[in-house]
C-alpha cells in the first residue's frame, strides 16, 4: 500500500539523519553556536510509519507534519511504541481542526491569524494542554502563502499576548522558492528580536545551514532525511 518500499527507506533514512546531524553540527561551529541549541525537526509528511520508524530508532524524537488528519492516522500508534516523541505542526491549521491540533501536537508553528489565535486560546484553556506556539510570518509577502505580513507582525504578536493570553515561543517562515533565503532569515530574526522572541523556525533541506548562520533554533528538514517525497502529495 505504501509508495515507499520500507526496506529501501530504512537505509536512506538512517544515513540521511546522520548526515543532517553532522551538517547541523558543522554549521553551528562555523556560526559560533552550540549544536544543542538547534532543534532538528524531521519533516515526515507523506511518509508512512514504516519509513518513520527507522528514524526514531536512530534516535530522532522531534517530527514535523503538515496535516492534522495525516498525523492523527499515523502518530498515536508510533507514540505508543516509542517514548519522548515531540510533534510539530508546520502546515496551515483550519480553525475547525484546532481542537485536534491542541490534543495532538507539542508545537504549532502555523499561527497566522486572529481567529486561529482565539480558537487556540479557547482549546488550550479547555484541554489544559499547552503546545508551544510559533507565529508564521509571510516574509516574502506572497499572496498565495499563509502567514502574517511583516508590517503586521508586531501588532499581531501583541494581540496574541494581550487579547488572547497566549505565550508565543517564536516565529516561523517559509521563504519564496526563488529568493535568496538569507534575506528572509535576517528579516525573521529582526522581527523576533524586537518582539522579545527566542524561537526561530527557519531553514529546510536546501538552506538550513544558512538559517543556522542567522540564528535558527529550529530547522525543518524533510527530504534530506527521508528522500524525495512523491510529487503529487508534496
Ligand atoms: C515540507 C516542509 C519542510 C521540509 O522541506 P524539505 O525541503 O523536504 O526539507 C519544511 N517546512 C515546511 C513548512 C514544509 O511544509
Coordinates of N, CA and C and ligand atoms in Angstrom, one line a residue:
X1 N 0.8 -1.2 0.0 CA 0.0 0.0 0.0 C 0.9 1.2 0.0
X2 N 2.1 1.1 0.6 CA 2.9 2.3 0.6 C 3.6 2.5 -0.7
X3 N 3.8 3.8 -1.0 CA 4.6 4.1 -2.2 C 6.0 4.0 -2.0
X4 N 6.4 4.0 -0.8 CA 7.8 4.0 -0.4 C 8.2 2.6 0.1
X5 N 8.9 1.8 -0.6 CA 9.3 0.5 -0.1 C 10.1 0.6 1.1
X6 N 9.5 0.0 2.2 CA 10.1 0.2 3.5 C 11.6 -0.2 3.6
X7 N 11.9 -1.3 3.0 CA 13.3 -1.8 3.1 C 14.3 -0.9 2.5
X8 N 13.9 -0.1 1.5 CA 14.8 0.9 0.9 C 14.9 2.1 1.9
X9 N 13.8 2.5 2.4 CA 13.8 3.7 3.2 C 14.5 3.6 4.6
X10 N 14.6 2.4 5.1 CA 15.3 2.2 6.3 C 16.7 2.7 6.2
X11 N 17.4 2.3 5.1 CA 18.8 2.7 5.0 C 18.9 4.2 4.6
X12 N 18.1 4.7 3.7 CA 18.1 6.1 3.3 C 17.9 7.0 4.5
X13 N 16.9 6.6 5.3 CA 16.5 7.5 6.5 C 17.7 7.5 7.5
X14 N 18.2 6.4 7.8 CA 19.3 6.3 8.7 C 20.5 7.1 8.3
X15 N 20.9 6.9 7.1 CA 22.1 7.6 6.6 C 21.8 9.1 6.5
X16 N 20.6 9.4 6.0 CA 20.2 10.8 5.9 C 20.2 11.6 7.2
X17 N 19.7 10.9 8.2 CA 19.6 11.6 9.5 C 21.0 11.8 10.1
X18 N 21.9 10.9 10.0 CA 23.3 11.0 10.5 C 24.0 12.2 9.7
X19 N 23.8 12.2 8.4 CA 24.4 13.3 7.6 C 23.9 14.7 8.0
X20 N 22.6 14.8 8.2 CA 22.0 16.1 8.5 C 22.5 16.5 9.9
X21 N 22.5 15.6 10.8 CA 23.0 16.0 12.2 C 24.5 16.5 12.1
X22 N 25.2 15.9 11.3 CA 26.6 16.3 11.1 C 26.7 17.7 10.5
X23 N 25.9 17.9 9.5 CA 25.8 19.3 8.8 C 25.4 20.3 9.8
X24 N 24.4 20.0 10.7 CA 24.0 21.0 11.7 C 25.1 21.3 12.6
X25 N 25.8 20.3 13.1 CA 27.0 20.5 14.0 C 28.0 21.4 13.4
X26 N 28.3 21.1 12.1 CA 29.4 21.9 11.4 C 28.9 23.4 11.2
X27 N 27.7 23.5 10.8 CA 27.1 24.9 10.6 C 27.1 25.6 12.0
X28 N 26.8 24.9 13.0 CA 26.8 25.6 14.4 C 28.2 26.0 14.7
X29 N 29.2 25.2 14.5 CA 30.6 25.6 14.9 C 31.0 26.8 14.1
X30 N 30.7 26.8 12.8 CA 31.0 27.9 11.9 C 30.3 29.2 12.4
X31 N 29.1 29.1 12.9 CA 28.4 30.3 13.4 C 28.7 30.6 14.8
X32 N 29.6 29.9 15.4 CA 30.0 30.1 16.8 C 28.8 29.8 17.8
X33 N 28.0 28.8 17.4 CA 26.8 28.4 18.2 C 27.0 27.0 18.7
X34 N 26.1 26.6 19.6 CA 26.1 25.3 20.1 C 25.0 24.5 19.4
X35 N 25.5 23.3 18.9 CA 24.5 22.5 18.1 C 23.3 22.1 18.9
X36 N 23.5 22.0 20.3 CA 22.3 21.6 21.1 C 21.3 22.7 21.2
X37 N 21.6 23.9 20.8 CA 20.6 25.0 20.7 C 19.8 25.0 19.5
X38 N 20.1 24.0 18.6 CA 19.3 23.9 17.4 C 18.5 22.6 17.3
X39 N 17.2 22.7 17.3 CA 16.4 21.5 17.3 C 16.1 21.1 15.8
X40 N 16.5 19.8 15.6 CA 16.2 19.3 14.3 C 14.7 18.7 14.3
X41 N 13.9 19.4 13.4 CA 12.5 18.9 13.3 C 12.5 18.0 12.0
X42 N 12.4 16.7 12.1 CA 12.4 15.8 11.0 C 11.0 15.8 10.3
X43 N 10.9 16.3 9.1 CA 9.6 16.5 8.5 C 9.2 15.2 7.8
X44 N 8.2 14.5 8.4 CA 7.9 13.2 8.0 C 6.6 13.1 7.2
X45 N 6.1 14.3 6.8 CA 4.8 14.4 6.0 C 5.0 13.5 4.8
X46 N 3.9 12.8 4.4 CA 3.7 11.9 3.3 C 4.4 10.5 3.5
X47 N 5.2 10.4 4.5 CA 5.9 9.1 4.8 C 5.1 8.3 5.8
X48 N 5.0 7.0 5.6 CA 4.2 6.2 6.5 C 5.1 5.7 7.7
X49 N 4.4 5.0 8.6 CA 5.1 4.6 9.8 C 6.3 3.7 9.6
X50 N 6.3 2.9 8.5 CA 7.4 2.0 8.2 C 8.6 2.8 7.8
X51 N 8.4 4.0 7.2 CA 9.6 4.8 6.8 C 10.0 5.7 8.0
X52 N 9.1 6.0 8.9 CA 9.5 6.9 10.0 C 10.2 6.1 11.1
X53 N 9.8 4.9 11.3 CA 10.3 4.1 12.5 C 11.8 4.0 12.5
X54 N 12.5 3.7 11.4 CA 13.9 3.7 11.5 C 14.6 5.0 11.9
X55 N 13.9 6.1 11.6 CA 14.5 7.4 12.0 C 14.3 7.6 13.5
X56 N 13.2 7.1 14.1 CA 13.0 7.1 15.5 C 14.0 6.2 16.2
X57 N 14.2 5.0 15.6 CA 15.2 4.0 16.1 C 16.6 4.6 16.1
X58 N 16.9 5.5 15.1 CA 18.2 6.1 15.1 C 18.4 7.3 16.1
X59 N 17.3 7.5 16.9 CA 17.4 8.5 18.0 C 16.7 9.8 17.8
X60 N 16.1 10.0 16.6 CA 15.3 11.2 16.4 C 14.0 11.2 17.2
X61 N 13.7 12.3 17.8 CA 12.4 12.3 18.6 C 11.5 13.5 18.2
X62 N 12.0 14.5 17.4 CA 11.1 15.6 17.1 C 10.8 15.5 15.6
X63 N 9.5 15.5 15.3 CA 9.0 15.3 14.0 C 8.0 16.4 13.6
X64 N 8.0 16.8 12.3 CA 7.1 17.8 11.8 C 6.1 17.2 10.8
X65 N 4.9 17.6 10.9 CA 3.9 17.2 10.0 C 3.1 18.4 9.5
X66 N 2.5 18.3 8.3 CA 1.8 19.5 7.8 C 0.3 19.3 7.7
X67 N -0.2 18.1 8.1 CA -1.6 17.9 8.1 C -2.1 17.2 9.4
X68 N -3.2 17.7 9.9 CA -3.7 17.2 11.2 C -4.2 15.7 11.0
X69 N -5.0 15.6 9.9 CA -5.6 14.2 9.6 C -4.6 13.2 9.4
X70 N -3.6 13.5 8.6 CA -2.5 12.5 8.4 C -1.7 12.2 9.7
X71 N -1.5 13.2 10.5 CA -0.8 13.0 11.7 C -1.6 12.1 12.7
X72 N -2.9 12.3 12.7 CA -3.8 11.5 13.6 C -3.8 10.1 13.1
X73 N -3.6 9.9 11.9 CA -3.7 8.5 11.3 C -2.4 7.7 11.6
X74 N -1.3 8.4 11.7 CA 0.0 7.6 11.9 C 0.7 7.7 13.2
X75 N 0.5 8.9 13.9 CA 1.3 9.1 15.1 C 0.9 8.4 16.4
X76 N -0.4 8.3 16.7 CA -0.8 7.7 18.0 C -0.1 6.3 18.2
X77 N -0.1 5.5 17.1 CA 0.5 4.2 17.2 C 2.0 4.3 17.4
X78 N 2.6 5.1 16.6 CA 4.1 5.3 16.8 C 4.5 5.8 18.2
X79 N 3.7 6.7 18.7 CA 3.9 7.2 20.0 C 3.7 6.1 21.1
X80 N 2.8 5.2 20.9 CA 2.6 4.2 21.9 C 3.8 3.2 21.9
X81 N 4.5 3.1 20.8 CA 5.7 2.2 20.8 C 7.0 2.9 21.1
X82 N 7.0 4.3 21.1 CA 8.3 5.0 21.4 C 8.0 6.2 22.3
X83 N 8.9 6.3 23.3 CA 8.7 7.4 24.2 C 9.4 8.6 23.8
X84 N 8.9 9.8 24.3 CA 9.6 11.0 24.1 C 9.4 11.7 22.8
X85 N 8.4 11.2 22.0 CA 8.2 11.8 20.7 C 7.6 13.2 20.9
X86 N 8.1 14.2 20.1 CA 7.5 15.5 20.1 C 7.0 15.8 18.6
X87 N 5.8 16.3 18.5 CA 5.2 16.5 17.2 C 5.0 18.0 17.0
X88 N 5.5 18.5 15.8 CA 5.3 19.9 15.4 C 4.4 20.0 14.2
X89 N 3.4 20.8 14.3 CA 2.5 21.1 13.2 C 3.2 22.3 12.4
X90 N 3.5 22.0 11.1 CA 4.2 23.0 10.3 C 3.4 23.5 9.1
X91 N 2.2 22.9 9.0 CA 1.3 23.3 7.9 C 0.2 24.1 8.4
X92 N -0.6 24.7 7.4 CA -1.7 25.6 7.8 C -2.8 24.8 8.7
X93 N -3.3 25.5 9.6 CA -4.3 24.9 10.5 C -5.7 25.6 10.4
X94 N -6.7 24.8 10.0 CA -8.0 25.4 10.0 C -8.6 25.5 11.4
X95 N -9.4 26.5 11.6 CA -9.9 26.7 13.0 C -10.7 25.5 13.5
X96 N -11.4 24.8 12.6 CA -12.2 23.7 13.0 C -11.4 22.4 13.3
X97 N -10.1 22.5 13.1 CA -9.2 21.4 13.5 C -8.3 21.8 14.7
X98 N -8.6 23.0 15.3 CA -7.8 23.4 16.4 C -7.8 22.5 17.6
X99 N -9.0 22.0 17.8 CA -9.2 21.1 19.0 C -8.3 19.8 18.8
X100 N -8.3 19.2 17.6 CA -7.5 18.1 17.4 C -6.0 18.4 17.4
X101 N -5.7 19.6 16.9 CA -4.3 20.0 16.9 C -3.7 20.2 18.3
X102 N -4.5 20.8 19.1 CA -4.0 21.1 20.5 C -3.9 19.7 21.2
X103 N -4.7 18.8 20.9 CA -4.7 17.5 21.6 C -3.4 16.7 21.1
X104 N -3.0 16.9 19.8 CA -2.0 16.0 19.2 C -0.6 16.6 19.2
X105 N -0.5 17.9 19.0 CA 0.8 18.5 18.8 C 1.4 19.1 20.0
X106 N 2.8 19.1 20.1 CA 3.5 19.7 21.1 C 3.9 21.1 20.8
X107 N 3.9 21.4 19.5 CA 4.2 22.7 19.0 C 3.4 23.0 17.7
X108 N 2.8 24.2 17.6 CA 2.1 24.6 16.5 C 2.8 25.8 15.9
X109 N 3.3 25.6 14.7 CA 4.2 26.6 14.1 C 3.5 27.5 13.1
X110 N 2.2 27.3 12.9 CA 1.5 28.0 11.9 C 0.4 28.9 12.4
X111 N 0.6 29.6 13.5 CA -0.4 30.5 14.0 C -0.3 31.8 13.1
X112 N -1.3 32.0 12.3 CA -1.2 33.1 11.3 C -2.4 34.0 11.2
X113 N -3.3 33.9 12.1 CA -4.5 34.9 12.0 C -5.2 34.9 13.4
X114 N -5.9 36.0 13.5 CA -6.6 36.4 14.7 C -7.6 35.3 15.2
X115 N -8.4 34.8 14.2 CA -9.4 33.8 14.6 C -8.8 32.6 15.1
X116 N -7.7 32.2 14.5 CA -7.0 31.0 15.0 C -6.4 31.2 16.4
X117 N -5.9 32.4 16.7 CA -5.4 32.7 18.0 C -6.5 32.6 19.0
X118 N -7.7 33.0 18.7 CA -8.8 33.0 19.6 C -9.2 31.5 19.9
X119 N -9.4 30.7 18.8 CA -9.8 29.3 18.9 C -8.7 28.5 19.7
X120 N -7.5 28.8 19.4 CA -6.4 28.0 20.1 C -6.4 28.4 21.6
X121 N -6.6 29.6 21.9 CA -6.6 30.1 23.3 C -7.7 29.3 24.0
X122 N -8.9 29.2 23.4 CA -10.0 28.5 24.0 C -9.7 27.0 24.2
X123 N -9.1 26.4 23.2 CA -8.8 25.0 23.3 C -7.7 24.7 24.3
X124 N -6.7 25.6 24.4 CA -5.7 25.4 25.4 C -6.2 25.5 26.8
X125 N -7.1 26.4 27.0 CA -7.8 26.5 28.3 C -8.6 25.3 28.6
X126 N -9.4 24.9 27.6 CA -10.3 23.8 27.8 C -9.6 22.5 28.1
X127 N -8.5 22.2 27.3 CA -7.8 20.9 27.4 C -6.7 20.9 28.4
X128 N -6.3 22.1 28.8 CA -5.2 22.2 29.8 C -3.9 21.7 29.2
X129 N -3.8 21.7 27.9 CA -2.6 21.3 27.2 C -2.0 22.6 26.6
X130 N -0.7 22.7 26.6 CA -0.1 24.0 26.2 C 1.0 23.7 25.1
X131 N 0.6 23.5 23.9 CA 1.6 23.4 22.9 C 2.3 24.7 22.7
X132 N 3.6 24.6 22.4 CA 4.4 25.8 22.0 C 3.8 26.4 20.8
X133 N 3.8 27.7 20.7 CA 3.2 28.4 19.5 C 4.2 29.3 18.8
X134 N 4.3 29.1 17.5 CA 5.1 30.0 16.7 C 4.2 30.7 15.7
X135 N 4.4 32.0 15.6 CA 3.7 32.8 14.6 C 4.4 32.7 13.3
X136 N 3.6 32.3 12.2 CA 4.2 32.2 10.9 C 4.1 33.6 10.2
X137 N 5.3 34.0 9.7 CA 5.4 35.3 9.0 C 5.6 35.1 7.5
X138 N 4.8 35.7 6.8 CA 4.9 35.6 5.3 C 6.0 36.6 4.8
X139 N 7.3 36.3 5.1 CA 8.4 37.2 4.8 C 8.5 37.7 3.4
X140 N 8.0 36.9 2.5 CA 8.1 37.2 1.1 C 6.8 38.0 0.6
X141 N 5.8 38.2 1.5 CA 4.6 38.9 1.1 C 3.9 38.2 -0.1
X142 N 4.0 36.9 -0.1 CA 3.4 36.1 -1.2 C 1.9 36.0 -1.0
X143 N 1.1 36.3 -2.0 CA -0.3 36.3 -1.8 C -0.9 34.9 -1.5
X144 N -0.4 33.9 -2.2 CA -0.9 32.6 -2.0 C -0.4 31.9 -0.7
X145 N 0.5 32.5 0.0 CA 1.1 31.8 1.1 C 0.5 32.3 2.4
X146 N 0.5 31.4 3.4 CA 0.0 31.7 4.7 C 1.0 32.6 5.4
X147 N 0.5 33.2 6.5 CA 1.5 33.9 7.4 C 1.1 35.4 7.5
X148 N 1.5 36.0 8.6 CA 1.3 37.4 8.9 C 2.3 38.2 8.1
X149 N 1.8 39.3 7.5 CA 2.6 40.2 6.7 C 3.7 40.8 7.7
X150 N 4.9 41.0 7.3 CA 5.9 41.6 8.2 C 5.5 42.8 8.9
X151 N 4.8 43.7 8.2 CA 4.4 45.0 8.8 C 3.3 44.8 9.8
X152 N 2.6 43.7 9.8 CA 1.5 43.4 10.7 C 2.0 42.6 11.9
X153 N 3.3 42.2 11.9 CA 3.8 41.2 12.8 C 3.7 41.7 14.3
X154 N 4.3 42.9 14.5 CA 4.3 43.4 15.9 C 2.9 43.5 16.5
X155 N 2.0 44.0 15.7 CA 0.6 44.2 16.2 C 0.0 42.8 16.5
X156 N 0.2 41.9 15.6 CA -0.4 40.5 15.8 C 0.2 39.8 17.0
X157 N 1.5 39.9 17.2 CA 2.1 39.2 18.3 C 1.6 39.9 19.6
X158 N 1.5 41.2 19.6 CA 1.0 41.9 20.8 C -0.4 41.4 21.1
X159 N -1.2 41.3 20.1 CA -2.6 40.9 20.2 C -2.7 39.5 20.7
X160 N -1.9 38.6 20.2 CA -1.9 37.2 20.7 C -1.6 37.2 22.2
X161 N -0.7 38.0 22.6 CA -0.3 38.0 24.0 C -1.4 38.7 24.9
X162 N -1.8 39.9 24.5 CA -2.7 40.7 25.4 C -4.1 40.3 25.3
X163 N -4.6 40.1 24.1 CA -6.0 39.8 23.9 C -6.3 38.4 24.2
X164 N -5.5 37.5 23.8 CA -5.8 36.0 24.0 C -5.0 35.4 25.0
X165 N -4.0 36.1 25.6 CA -3.2 35.5 26.7 C -2.4 34.3 26.3
X166 N -2.0 34.3 25.0 CA -1.1 33.3 24.5 C 0.3 33.5 24.8
X167 N 1.1 32.5 25.1 CA 2.5 32.6 25.2 C 3.1 32.2 23.8
X168 N 3.8 33.1 23.2 CA 4.4 32.9 21.9 C 5.9 32.5 22.1
X169 N 6.2 31.4 21.5 CA 7.6 30.9 21.6 C 8.6 31.4 20.6
X170 N 8.0 31.7 19.4 CA 8.9 32.2 18.3 C 8.2 32.4 17.0
X171 N 9.0 32.6 16.0 CA 8.4 32.9 14.6 C 8.9 31.8 13.7
X172 N 8.1 31.6 12.6 CA 8.4 30.6 11.6 C 8.3 31.3 10.2
X173 N 9.1 30.9 9.3 CA 8.9 31.4 7.9 C 9.3 30.4 6.9
X174 N 8.6 30.5 5.7 CA 8.9 29.7 4.5 C 9.3 30.7 3.4
X175 N 10.5 30.9 3.1 CA 10.9 31.9 2.1 C 10.4 31.5 0.7
X176 N 10.1 32.5 -0.1 CA 9.7 32.2 -1.5 C 10.8 31.3 -2.2
X177 N 10.3 30.3 -3.0 CA 11.2 29.3 -3.6 C 12.4 30.0 -4.3
X178 N 12.2 31.1 -5.0 CA 13.3 31.6 -5.9 C 14.1 32.7 -5.3
X179 N 13.8 33.1 -4.1 CA 14.5 34.2 -3.4 C 15.7 33.7 -2.7
X180 N 16.7 34.6 -2.4 CA 17.8 34.3 -1.6 C 17.2 34.2 -0.1
X181 N 17.3 33.0 0.4 CA 16.7 32.8 1.8 C 17.3 33.6 2.9
X182 N 18.6 34.0 2.8 CA 19.2 34.7 3.8 C 18.5 36.0 4.2
X183 N 18.0 36.7 3.1 CA 17.2 37.9 3.3 C 16.0 37.7 4.2
X184 N 15.3 36.6 4.0 CA 14.1 36.3 4.8 C 14.5 35.8 6.2
X185 N 15.6 35.1 6.3 CA 16.0 34.7 7.7 C 16.4 35.9 8.5
X186 N 17.1 36.8 7.8 CA 17.5 38.0 8.6 C 16.3 38.8 9.0
X187 N 15.3 38.9 8.1 CA 14.1 39.7 8.5 C 13.3 39.0 9.6
X188 N 13.2 37.7 9.6 CA 12.6 37.0 10.7 C 13.3 37.2 12.0
X189 N 14.6 37.2 11.9 CA 15.4 37.4 13.2 C 15.2 38.8 13.7
X190 N 15.1 39.7 12.8 CA 14.9 41.1 13.3 C 13.5 41.3 14.0
X191 N 12.5 40.7 13.4 CA 11.1 40.8 13.9 C 11.1 40.1 15.3
X192 N 11.8 38.9 15.4 CA 11.8 38.2 16.6 C 12.4 39.0 17.7
X193 N 13.6 39.5 17.4 CA 14.4 40.3 18.4 C 13.6 41.4 19.0
X194 N 13.0 42.2 18.1 CA 12.3 43.4 18.6 C 11.0 43.1 19.4
X195 N 10.6 41.8 19.2 CA 9.4 41.3 20.0 C 9.8 40.4 21.2
X196 N 11.0 40.3 21.4 CA 11.5 39.6 22.6 C 11.2 38.1 22.4
X197 N 11.3 37.6 21.2 CA 11.1 36.1 21.0 C 12.4 35.4 20.7
X198 N 12.5 34.2 21.3 CA 13.7 33.4 21.2 C 13.7 32.4 20.0
X199 N 12.5 31.9 19.8 CA 12.4 30.8 18.8 C 12.4 31.3 17.4
X200 N 13.2 30.6 16.5 CA 13.3 31.0 15.1 C 13.2 29.7 14.3
X201 N 12.1 29.3 13.8 CA 11.9 28.1 12.9 C 12.1 28.5 11.5
X202 N 13.3 28.2 11.0 CA 13.6 28.6 9.6 C 14.7 27.7 9.1
X203 N 14.7 27.4 7.8 CA 15.6 26.5 7.1 C 15.0 25.2 6.9
X204 N 15.2 24.7 5.6 CA 14.7 23.4 5.2 C 15.9 22.7 4.6
X205 N 15.7 21.6 3.9 CA 16.8 20.8 3.4 C 17.8 21.6 2.6
X206 N 17.3 22.5 1.8 CA 18.1 23.2 0.8 C 18.9 24.4 1.5
X207 N 18.5 24.8 2.7 CA 19.1 26.1 3.2 C 19.2 26.1 4.7
X208 N 19.2 24.9 5.4 CA 19.2 25.0 6.9 C 20.6 25.5 7.4
X209 N 21.7 25.3 6.7 CA 22.9 25.8 7.2 C 22.9 27.4 7.2
X210 N 22.4 28.0 6.1 CA 22.2 29.4 6.1 C 21.4 29.9 7.3
X211 N 20.3 29.2 7.5 CA 19.4 29.5 8.6 C 20.1 29.5 9.9
X212 N 20.9 28.5 10.1 CA 21.7 28.4 11.4 C 22.6 29.6 11.5
X213 N 23.2 30.1 10.4 CA 24.0 31.3 10.5 C 23.2 32.5 11.0
X214 N 21.9 32.5 10.6 CA 21.1 33.6 11.0 C 20.3 33.4 12.3
X215 N 20.7 32.3 13.0 CA 20.1 32.2 14.4 C 19.0 31.2 14.5
X216 N 18.7 30.4 13.5 CA 17.7 29.4 13.6 C 17.8 28.5 14.9
X217 N 16.7 28.4 15.6 CA 16.6 27.5 16.8 C 16.0 26.2 16.4
X218 N 15.2 26.2 15.3 CA 14.5 25.0 14.8 C 14.7 25.0 13.3
X219 N 15.3 23.9 12.8 CA 15.3 23.7 11.3 C 14.4 22.5 11.0
X220 N 13.7 22.7 9.9 CA 12.6 21.7 9.5 C 13.1 21.0 8.2
X221 N 13.6 19.8 8.4 CA 14.3 19.1 7.3 C 13.6 17.8 7.0
X222 N 13.1 17.7 5.7 CA 12.4 16.5 5.3 C 13.2 15.7 4.3
X223 N 13.3 16.1 3.1 CA 13.9 15.3 2.0 C 15.3 14.9 2.3
X224 N 16.1 15.7 2.9 CA 17.5 15.4 3.2 C 17.6 14.2 4.2
X225 N 16.5 13.9 4.9 CA 16.5 12.7 5.8 C 15.7 11.6 5.1
X226 N 14.5 11.9 4.6 CA 13.6 10.8 4.2 C 13.7 10.5 2.7
X227 N 14.4 11.3 1.9 CA 14.4 11.2 0.5 C 13.3 12.0 -0.1
X228 N 13.3 12.0 -1.4 CA 12.3 12.8 -2.1 C 10.8 12.3 -1.8
X229 N 9.9 13.3 -1.7 CA 8.5 12.9 -1.5 C 7.9 12.7 -2.8
X230 N 6.8 11.9 -2.8 CA 6.0 11.7 -4.0 C 5.5 13.1 -4.5
X231 N 5.7 13.4 -5.7 CA 5.4 14.7 -6.2 C 4.0 15.2 -6.0
X232 N 3.0 14.3 -6.2 CA 1.6 14.6 -6.2 C 1.2 15.1 -4.8
X233 N 1.8 14.4 -3.8 CA 1.4 14.8 -2.4 C 2.2 16.0 -1.9
X234 N 3.5 16.0 -2.2 CA 4.3 17.0 -1.7 C 3.9 18.3 -2.3
Ligands
LIG1 C1 7.8 20.1 3.7 C2 8.2 21.2 4.5 C3 9.5 21.3 5.0 C4 10.6 20.3 4.6 O1 11.0 20.5 3.3 P1 12.3 19.7 2.7 O2 12.7 20.6 1.6 O3 11.9 18.4 2.4 O4 13.4 19.7 3.8 C5 9.8 22.3 5.9 N1 8.9 23.2 6.3 C6 7.6 23.1 5.8 C7 6.7 24.2 6.3 C8 7.2 22.1 5.0 O5 6.0 22.1 4.5

